[in-house]
Short mmCIF file of C-alpha atoms (C1' of nucleotides) in Angstrom, two decimals:
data_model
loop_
_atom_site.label_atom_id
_atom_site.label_comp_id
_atom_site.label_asym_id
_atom_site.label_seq_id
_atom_site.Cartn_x
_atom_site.Cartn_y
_atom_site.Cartn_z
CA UNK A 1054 -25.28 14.68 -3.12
CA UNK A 1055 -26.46 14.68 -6.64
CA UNK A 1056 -27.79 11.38 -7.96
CA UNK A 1057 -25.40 11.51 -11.13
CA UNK A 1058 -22.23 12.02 -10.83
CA UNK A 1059 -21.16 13.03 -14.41
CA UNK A 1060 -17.19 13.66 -15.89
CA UNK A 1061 -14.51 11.41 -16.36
CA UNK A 1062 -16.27 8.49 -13.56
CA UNK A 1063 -18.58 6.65 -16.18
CA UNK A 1064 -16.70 4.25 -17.38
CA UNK A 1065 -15.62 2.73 -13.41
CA UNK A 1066 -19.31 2.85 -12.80
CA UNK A 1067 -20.24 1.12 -15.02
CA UNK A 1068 -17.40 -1.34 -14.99
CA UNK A 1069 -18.04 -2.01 -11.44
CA UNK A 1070 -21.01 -4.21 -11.99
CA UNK A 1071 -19.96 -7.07 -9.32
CA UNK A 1072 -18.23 -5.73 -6.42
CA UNK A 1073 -17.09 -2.61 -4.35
CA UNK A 1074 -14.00 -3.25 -6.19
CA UNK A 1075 -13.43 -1.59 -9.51
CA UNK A 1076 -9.93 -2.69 -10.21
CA UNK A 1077 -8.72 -0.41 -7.74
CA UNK A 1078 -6.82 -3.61 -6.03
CA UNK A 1079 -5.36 -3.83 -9.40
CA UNK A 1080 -3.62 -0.70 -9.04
CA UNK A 1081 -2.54 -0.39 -5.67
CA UNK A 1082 -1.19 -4.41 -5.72
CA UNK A 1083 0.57 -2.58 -8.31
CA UNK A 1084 1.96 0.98 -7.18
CA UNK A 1085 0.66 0.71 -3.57
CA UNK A 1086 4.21 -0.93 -2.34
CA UNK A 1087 6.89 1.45 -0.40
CA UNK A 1088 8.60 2.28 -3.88
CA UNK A 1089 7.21 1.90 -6.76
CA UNK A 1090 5.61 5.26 -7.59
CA UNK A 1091 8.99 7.29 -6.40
CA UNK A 1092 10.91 5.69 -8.61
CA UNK A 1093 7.86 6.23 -11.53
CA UNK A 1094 7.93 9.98 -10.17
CA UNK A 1095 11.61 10.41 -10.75
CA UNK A 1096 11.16 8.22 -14.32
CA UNK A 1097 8.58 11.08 -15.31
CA UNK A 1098 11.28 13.72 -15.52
CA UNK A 1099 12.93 11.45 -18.11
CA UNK A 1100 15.38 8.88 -18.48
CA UNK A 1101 17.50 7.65 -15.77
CA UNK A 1102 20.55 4.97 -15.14
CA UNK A 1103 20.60 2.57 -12.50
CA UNK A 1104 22.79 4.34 -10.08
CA UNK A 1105 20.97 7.75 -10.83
CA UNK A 1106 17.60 6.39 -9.50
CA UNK A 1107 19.05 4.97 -6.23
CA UNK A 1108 20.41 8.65 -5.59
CA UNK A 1109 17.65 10.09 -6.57
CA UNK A 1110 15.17 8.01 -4.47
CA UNK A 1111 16.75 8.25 -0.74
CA UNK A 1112 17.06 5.30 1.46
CA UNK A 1113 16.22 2.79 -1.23
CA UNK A 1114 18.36 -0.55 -1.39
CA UNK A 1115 19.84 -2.09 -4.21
CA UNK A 1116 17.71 -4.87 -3.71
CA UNK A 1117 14.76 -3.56 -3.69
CA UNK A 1118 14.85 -0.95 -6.43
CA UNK A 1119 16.47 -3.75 -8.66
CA UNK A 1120 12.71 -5.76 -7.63
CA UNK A 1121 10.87 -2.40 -7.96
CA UNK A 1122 12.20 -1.60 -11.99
CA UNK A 1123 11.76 -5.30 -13.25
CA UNK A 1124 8.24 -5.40 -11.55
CA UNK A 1125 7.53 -2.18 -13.56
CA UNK A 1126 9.34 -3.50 -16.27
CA UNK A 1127 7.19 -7.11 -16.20
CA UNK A 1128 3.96 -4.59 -15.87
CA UNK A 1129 4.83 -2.71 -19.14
CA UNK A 1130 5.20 0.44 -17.50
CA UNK A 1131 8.99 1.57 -18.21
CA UNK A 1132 11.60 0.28 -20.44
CA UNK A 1133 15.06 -1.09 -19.84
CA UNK A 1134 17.56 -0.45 -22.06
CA UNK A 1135 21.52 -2.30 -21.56
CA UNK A 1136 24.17 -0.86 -23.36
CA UNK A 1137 26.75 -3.47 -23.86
CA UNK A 1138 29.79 -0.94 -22.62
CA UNK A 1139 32.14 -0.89 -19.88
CA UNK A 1140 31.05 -0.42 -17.35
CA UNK A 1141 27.71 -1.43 -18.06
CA UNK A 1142 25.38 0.76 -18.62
CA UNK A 1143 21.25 0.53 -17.86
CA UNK A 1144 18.98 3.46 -19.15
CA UNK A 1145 15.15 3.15 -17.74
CA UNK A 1146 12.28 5.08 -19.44
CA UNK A 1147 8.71 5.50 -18.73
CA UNK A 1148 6.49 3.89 -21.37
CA UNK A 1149 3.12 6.01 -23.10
CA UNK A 1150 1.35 4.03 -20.33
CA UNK A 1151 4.17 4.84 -17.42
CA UNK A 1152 3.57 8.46 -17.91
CA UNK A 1153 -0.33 8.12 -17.75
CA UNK A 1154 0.54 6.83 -14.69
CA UNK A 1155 2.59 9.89 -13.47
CA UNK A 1156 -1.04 11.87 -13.67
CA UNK A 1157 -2.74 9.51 -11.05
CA UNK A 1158 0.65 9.82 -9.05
CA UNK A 1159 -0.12 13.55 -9.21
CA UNK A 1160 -3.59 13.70 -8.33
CA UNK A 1161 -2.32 11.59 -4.97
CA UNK A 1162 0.26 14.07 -4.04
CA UNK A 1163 -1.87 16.67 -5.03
CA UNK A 1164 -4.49 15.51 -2.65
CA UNK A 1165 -2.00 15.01 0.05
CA UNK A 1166 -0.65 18.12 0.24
CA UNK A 1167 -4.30 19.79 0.28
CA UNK A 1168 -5.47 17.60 3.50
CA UNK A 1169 -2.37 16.69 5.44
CA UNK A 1170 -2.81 19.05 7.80
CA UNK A 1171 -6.56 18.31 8.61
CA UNK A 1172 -5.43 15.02 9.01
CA UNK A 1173 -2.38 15.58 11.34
CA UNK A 1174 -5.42 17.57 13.12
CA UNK A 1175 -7.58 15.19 13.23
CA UNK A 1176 -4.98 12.08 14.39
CA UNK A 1177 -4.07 14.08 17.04
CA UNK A 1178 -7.75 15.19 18.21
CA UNK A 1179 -8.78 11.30 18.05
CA UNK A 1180 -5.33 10.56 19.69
CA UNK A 1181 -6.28 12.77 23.02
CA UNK A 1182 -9.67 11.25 22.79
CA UNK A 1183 -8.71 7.79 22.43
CA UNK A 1184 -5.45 7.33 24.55
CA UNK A 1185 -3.21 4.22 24.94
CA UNK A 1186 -5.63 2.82 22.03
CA UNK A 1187 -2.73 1.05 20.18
CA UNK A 1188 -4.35 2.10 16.63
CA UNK A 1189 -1.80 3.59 14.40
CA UNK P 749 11.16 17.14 17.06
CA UNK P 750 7.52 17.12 16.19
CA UNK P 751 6.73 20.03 13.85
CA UNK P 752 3.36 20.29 15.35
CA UNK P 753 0.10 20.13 14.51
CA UNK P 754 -1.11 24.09 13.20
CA UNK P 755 1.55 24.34 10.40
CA UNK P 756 -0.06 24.19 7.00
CA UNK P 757 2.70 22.61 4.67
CA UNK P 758 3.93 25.37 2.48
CA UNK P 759 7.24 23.49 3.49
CA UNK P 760 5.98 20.58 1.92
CA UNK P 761 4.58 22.55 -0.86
CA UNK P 762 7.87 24.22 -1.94
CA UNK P 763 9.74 21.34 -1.42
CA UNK P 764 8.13 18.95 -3.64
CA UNK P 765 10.43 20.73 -5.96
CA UNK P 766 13.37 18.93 -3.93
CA UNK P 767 12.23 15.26 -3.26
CA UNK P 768 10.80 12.95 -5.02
CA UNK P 769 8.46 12.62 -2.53
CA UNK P 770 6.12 14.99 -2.48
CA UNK P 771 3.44 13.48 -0.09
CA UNK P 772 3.06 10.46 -2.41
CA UNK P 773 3.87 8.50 0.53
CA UNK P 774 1.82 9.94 2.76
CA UNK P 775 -1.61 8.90 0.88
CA UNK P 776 -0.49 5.62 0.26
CA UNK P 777 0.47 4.84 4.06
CA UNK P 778 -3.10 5.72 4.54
CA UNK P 779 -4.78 4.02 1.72
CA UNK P 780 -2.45 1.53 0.27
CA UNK P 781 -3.04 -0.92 2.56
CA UNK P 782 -5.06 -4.08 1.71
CA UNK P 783 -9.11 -2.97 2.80
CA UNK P 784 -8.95 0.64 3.26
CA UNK P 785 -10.04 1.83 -0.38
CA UNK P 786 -12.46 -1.08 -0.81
CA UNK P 787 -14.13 0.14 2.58
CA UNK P 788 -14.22 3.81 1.28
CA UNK P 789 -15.45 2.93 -1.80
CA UNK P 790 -18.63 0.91 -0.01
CA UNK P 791 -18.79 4.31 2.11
CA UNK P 792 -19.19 6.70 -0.83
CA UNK P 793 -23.06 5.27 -1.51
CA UNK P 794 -24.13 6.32 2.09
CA UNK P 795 -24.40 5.65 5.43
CA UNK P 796 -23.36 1.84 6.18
CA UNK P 797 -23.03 -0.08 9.61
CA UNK P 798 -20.42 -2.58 10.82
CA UNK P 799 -22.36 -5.35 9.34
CA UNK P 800 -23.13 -4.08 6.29
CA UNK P 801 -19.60 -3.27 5.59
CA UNK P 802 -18.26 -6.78 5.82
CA UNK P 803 -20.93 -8.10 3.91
CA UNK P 804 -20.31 -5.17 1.04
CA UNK P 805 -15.95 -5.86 1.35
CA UNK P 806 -15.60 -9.50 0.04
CA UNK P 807 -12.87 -11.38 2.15
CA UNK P 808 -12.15 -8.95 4.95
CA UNK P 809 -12.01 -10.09 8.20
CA UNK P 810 -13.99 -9.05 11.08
CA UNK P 811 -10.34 -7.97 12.68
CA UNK P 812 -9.26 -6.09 9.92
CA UNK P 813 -12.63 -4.37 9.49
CA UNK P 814 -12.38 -3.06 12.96
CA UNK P 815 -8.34 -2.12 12.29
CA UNK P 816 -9.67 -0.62 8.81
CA UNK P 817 -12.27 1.82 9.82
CA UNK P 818 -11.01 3.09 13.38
CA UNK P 819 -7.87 4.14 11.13
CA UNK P 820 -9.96 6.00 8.60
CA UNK P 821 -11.90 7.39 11.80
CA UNK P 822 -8.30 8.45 13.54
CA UNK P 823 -7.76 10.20 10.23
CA UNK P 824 -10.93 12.48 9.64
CA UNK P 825 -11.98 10.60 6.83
CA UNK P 826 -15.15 8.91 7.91
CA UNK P 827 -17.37 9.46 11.23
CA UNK P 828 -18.49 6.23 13.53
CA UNK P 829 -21.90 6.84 15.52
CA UNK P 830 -22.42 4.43 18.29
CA UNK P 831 -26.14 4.03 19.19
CA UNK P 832 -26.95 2.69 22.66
CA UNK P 833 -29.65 0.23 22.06
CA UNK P 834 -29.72 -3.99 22.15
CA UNK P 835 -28.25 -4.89 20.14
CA UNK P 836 -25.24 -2.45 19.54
CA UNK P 837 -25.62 -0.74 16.03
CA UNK P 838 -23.06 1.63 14.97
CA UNK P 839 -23.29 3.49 11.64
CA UNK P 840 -20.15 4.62 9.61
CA UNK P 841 -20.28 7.34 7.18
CA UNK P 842 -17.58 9.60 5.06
CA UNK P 843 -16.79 13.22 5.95
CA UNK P 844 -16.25 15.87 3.55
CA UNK P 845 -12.17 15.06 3.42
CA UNK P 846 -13.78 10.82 3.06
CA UNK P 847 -15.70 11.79 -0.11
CA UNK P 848 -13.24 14.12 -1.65
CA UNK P 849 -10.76 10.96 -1.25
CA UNK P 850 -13.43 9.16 -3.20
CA UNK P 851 -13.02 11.01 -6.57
CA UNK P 852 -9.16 10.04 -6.07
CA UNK P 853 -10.12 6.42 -5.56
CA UNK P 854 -12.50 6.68 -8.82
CA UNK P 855 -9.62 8.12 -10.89
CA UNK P 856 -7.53 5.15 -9.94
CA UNK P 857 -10.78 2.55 -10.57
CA UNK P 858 -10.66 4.49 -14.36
CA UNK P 859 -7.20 4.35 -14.85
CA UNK P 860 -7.02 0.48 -13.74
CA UNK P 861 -9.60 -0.34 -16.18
CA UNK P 862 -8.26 1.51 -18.81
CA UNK P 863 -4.83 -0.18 -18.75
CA UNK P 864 -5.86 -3.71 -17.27
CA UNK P 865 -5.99 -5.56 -20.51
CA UNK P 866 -2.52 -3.75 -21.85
CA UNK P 867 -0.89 -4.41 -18.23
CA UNK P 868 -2.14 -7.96 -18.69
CA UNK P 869 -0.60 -8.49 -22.37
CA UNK P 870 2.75 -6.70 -20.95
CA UNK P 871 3.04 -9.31 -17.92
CA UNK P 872 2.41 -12.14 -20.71
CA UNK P 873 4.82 -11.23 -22.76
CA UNK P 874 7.54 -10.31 -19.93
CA UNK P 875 7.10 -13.65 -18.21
CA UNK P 876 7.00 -15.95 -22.03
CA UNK P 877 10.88 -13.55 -22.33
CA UNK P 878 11.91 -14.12 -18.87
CA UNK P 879 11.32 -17.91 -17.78
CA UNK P 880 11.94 -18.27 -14.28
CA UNK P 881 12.94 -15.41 -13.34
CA UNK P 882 11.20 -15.41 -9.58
CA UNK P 883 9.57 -11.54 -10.57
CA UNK P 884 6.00 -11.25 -9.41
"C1'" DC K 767 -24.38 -7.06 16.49
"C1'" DT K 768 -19.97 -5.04 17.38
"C1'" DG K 769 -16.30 -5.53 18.80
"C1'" DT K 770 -11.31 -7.42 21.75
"C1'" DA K 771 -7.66 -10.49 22.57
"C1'" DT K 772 -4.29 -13.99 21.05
"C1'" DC K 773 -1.70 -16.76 18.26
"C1'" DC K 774 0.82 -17.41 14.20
"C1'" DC K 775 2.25 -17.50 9.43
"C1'" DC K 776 4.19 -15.48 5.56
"C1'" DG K 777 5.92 -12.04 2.55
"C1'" DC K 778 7.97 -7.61 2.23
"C1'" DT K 779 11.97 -5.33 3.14
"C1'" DG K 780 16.76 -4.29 4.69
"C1'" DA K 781 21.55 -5.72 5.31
"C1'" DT K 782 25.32 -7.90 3.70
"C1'" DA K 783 28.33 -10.34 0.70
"C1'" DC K 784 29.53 -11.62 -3.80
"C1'" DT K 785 29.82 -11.28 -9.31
"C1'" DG K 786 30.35 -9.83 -14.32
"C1'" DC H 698 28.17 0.25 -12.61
"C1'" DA H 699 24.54 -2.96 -12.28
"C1'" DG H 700 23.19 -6.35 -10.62
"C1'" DT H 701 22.39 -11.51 -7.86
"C1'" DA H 702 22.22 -14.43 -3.64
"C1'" DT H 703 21.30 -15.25 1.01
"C1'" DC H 704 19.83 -14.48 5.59
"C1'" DA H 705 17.18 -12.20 9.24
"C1'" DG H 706 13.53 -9.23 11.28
"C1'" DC H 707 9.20 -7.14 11.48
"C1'" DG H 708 4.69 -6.27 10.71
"C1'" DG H 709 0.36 -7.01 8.05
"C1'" DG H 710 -3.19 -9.80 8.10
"C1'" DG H 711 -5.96 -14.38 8.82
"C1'" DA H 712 -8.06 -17.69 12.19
"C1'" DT H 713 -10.00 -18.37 16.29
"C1'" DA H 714 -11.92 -17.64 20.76
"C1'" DC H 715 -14.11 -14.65 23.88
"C1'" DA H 716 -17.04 -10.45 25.63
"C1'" DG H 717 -20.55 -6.59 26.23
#
DNA sequence: CTGTATCCCCGCTGATACTG
DNA sequence: CAGTATCAGCGGGGATACAG
């Protein structure tokens, strides 16, 4: 390995003066949970009403994609719009910062998609080698 | 049915056009949890041993250390080399698929330092509007 | 030093019922 | 439609003790 590493990874070098971590347990207290970044996936393709995110997100609960928007909400990363009609009617939208978001999202699937099956590989290779182990 | 273990995902690739999901959750099942990045990020500088590791990782437990790495081993993305002398000493390092997962962990490091001090201001402001309201 | 084995708490999440 | 309120279950994770 090269001793510098050079492009966009200055500035978290350098801001990592302290510890091993660089804010990243910033960001994954934030979009780590089980929803969060689905619903700011679905948000990227543009705005979206209440009842058109819980479709669009399967097997999420009222409950907790109600939680999920105001915690993105509270975080400054969408907006939440009421229109005083009946019925009422709730528009979310990603903020400037939401959709900066949206890249990192990508860059996760992306990555995903490029090594899940070396890592089903693997899992199962360590899963022969390691049996009744009770690691998942 | 298990969909085994040789297919390489163009499934998953063409239908990321479907769900939202398109291996999102996958990476953050295997990273999103409280230690994992923390212990990659340690990782990325070199070779460490189990010592060294909770010393570097602030907090973690000697339990979850052991739970932490023997996942990221069961996944391909580091390698654990146990050498048989008094006392034990077993070195951990990344593979190839560990320190690609590094420049993802560095883009989320940059992106959570860019956006701290706005995501800070945004909370402010959302919890000064919203007294009480029980969101964290 | 490098783990295992228990116990236990707490918070996330789901399910359900109710409301404006 | 868009929530709120309440209860229950499970699992992540900490503390502690023990072992090779």
């Amino acid at each position: 390995m090269s001793v510098g590493h050079m492009g966009i990874t200055t500035e978290a070098v350098v801001g990592c003066e302290e510890h091993v971590d660089c804010g990243i347990r910033d960001v994954l207290d934030r979009i780590g949970d089980k929803w969060s970044v689905l619903v700011v996936v679905e948000l990227a393709q543009g705005m979206r009403r209440f009842r058109q995110l819980q479709r669009a997100v399967p097997g999420i609960s009222q409950r907790m994609l109600t939680l999920t928007v105001r915690r993105l909400e509270r975080d400054g990363l969408l907006t939440r719009t009421v229109h005083p009609t009946v019925p009422p009617q709730v528009e979310y939208e990603l903020t400037p910062m939401g959709h900066s978001l949206t890249r990192l999202v990508r860059a996760l699937a992306d990555w995903s998609l490029e090594h899940r099956g070396a890592i089903a590989v693997a899992r199962q290779e360590w899963d022969e080698a390691n049996p009744g182990s009770g690691i998942r």
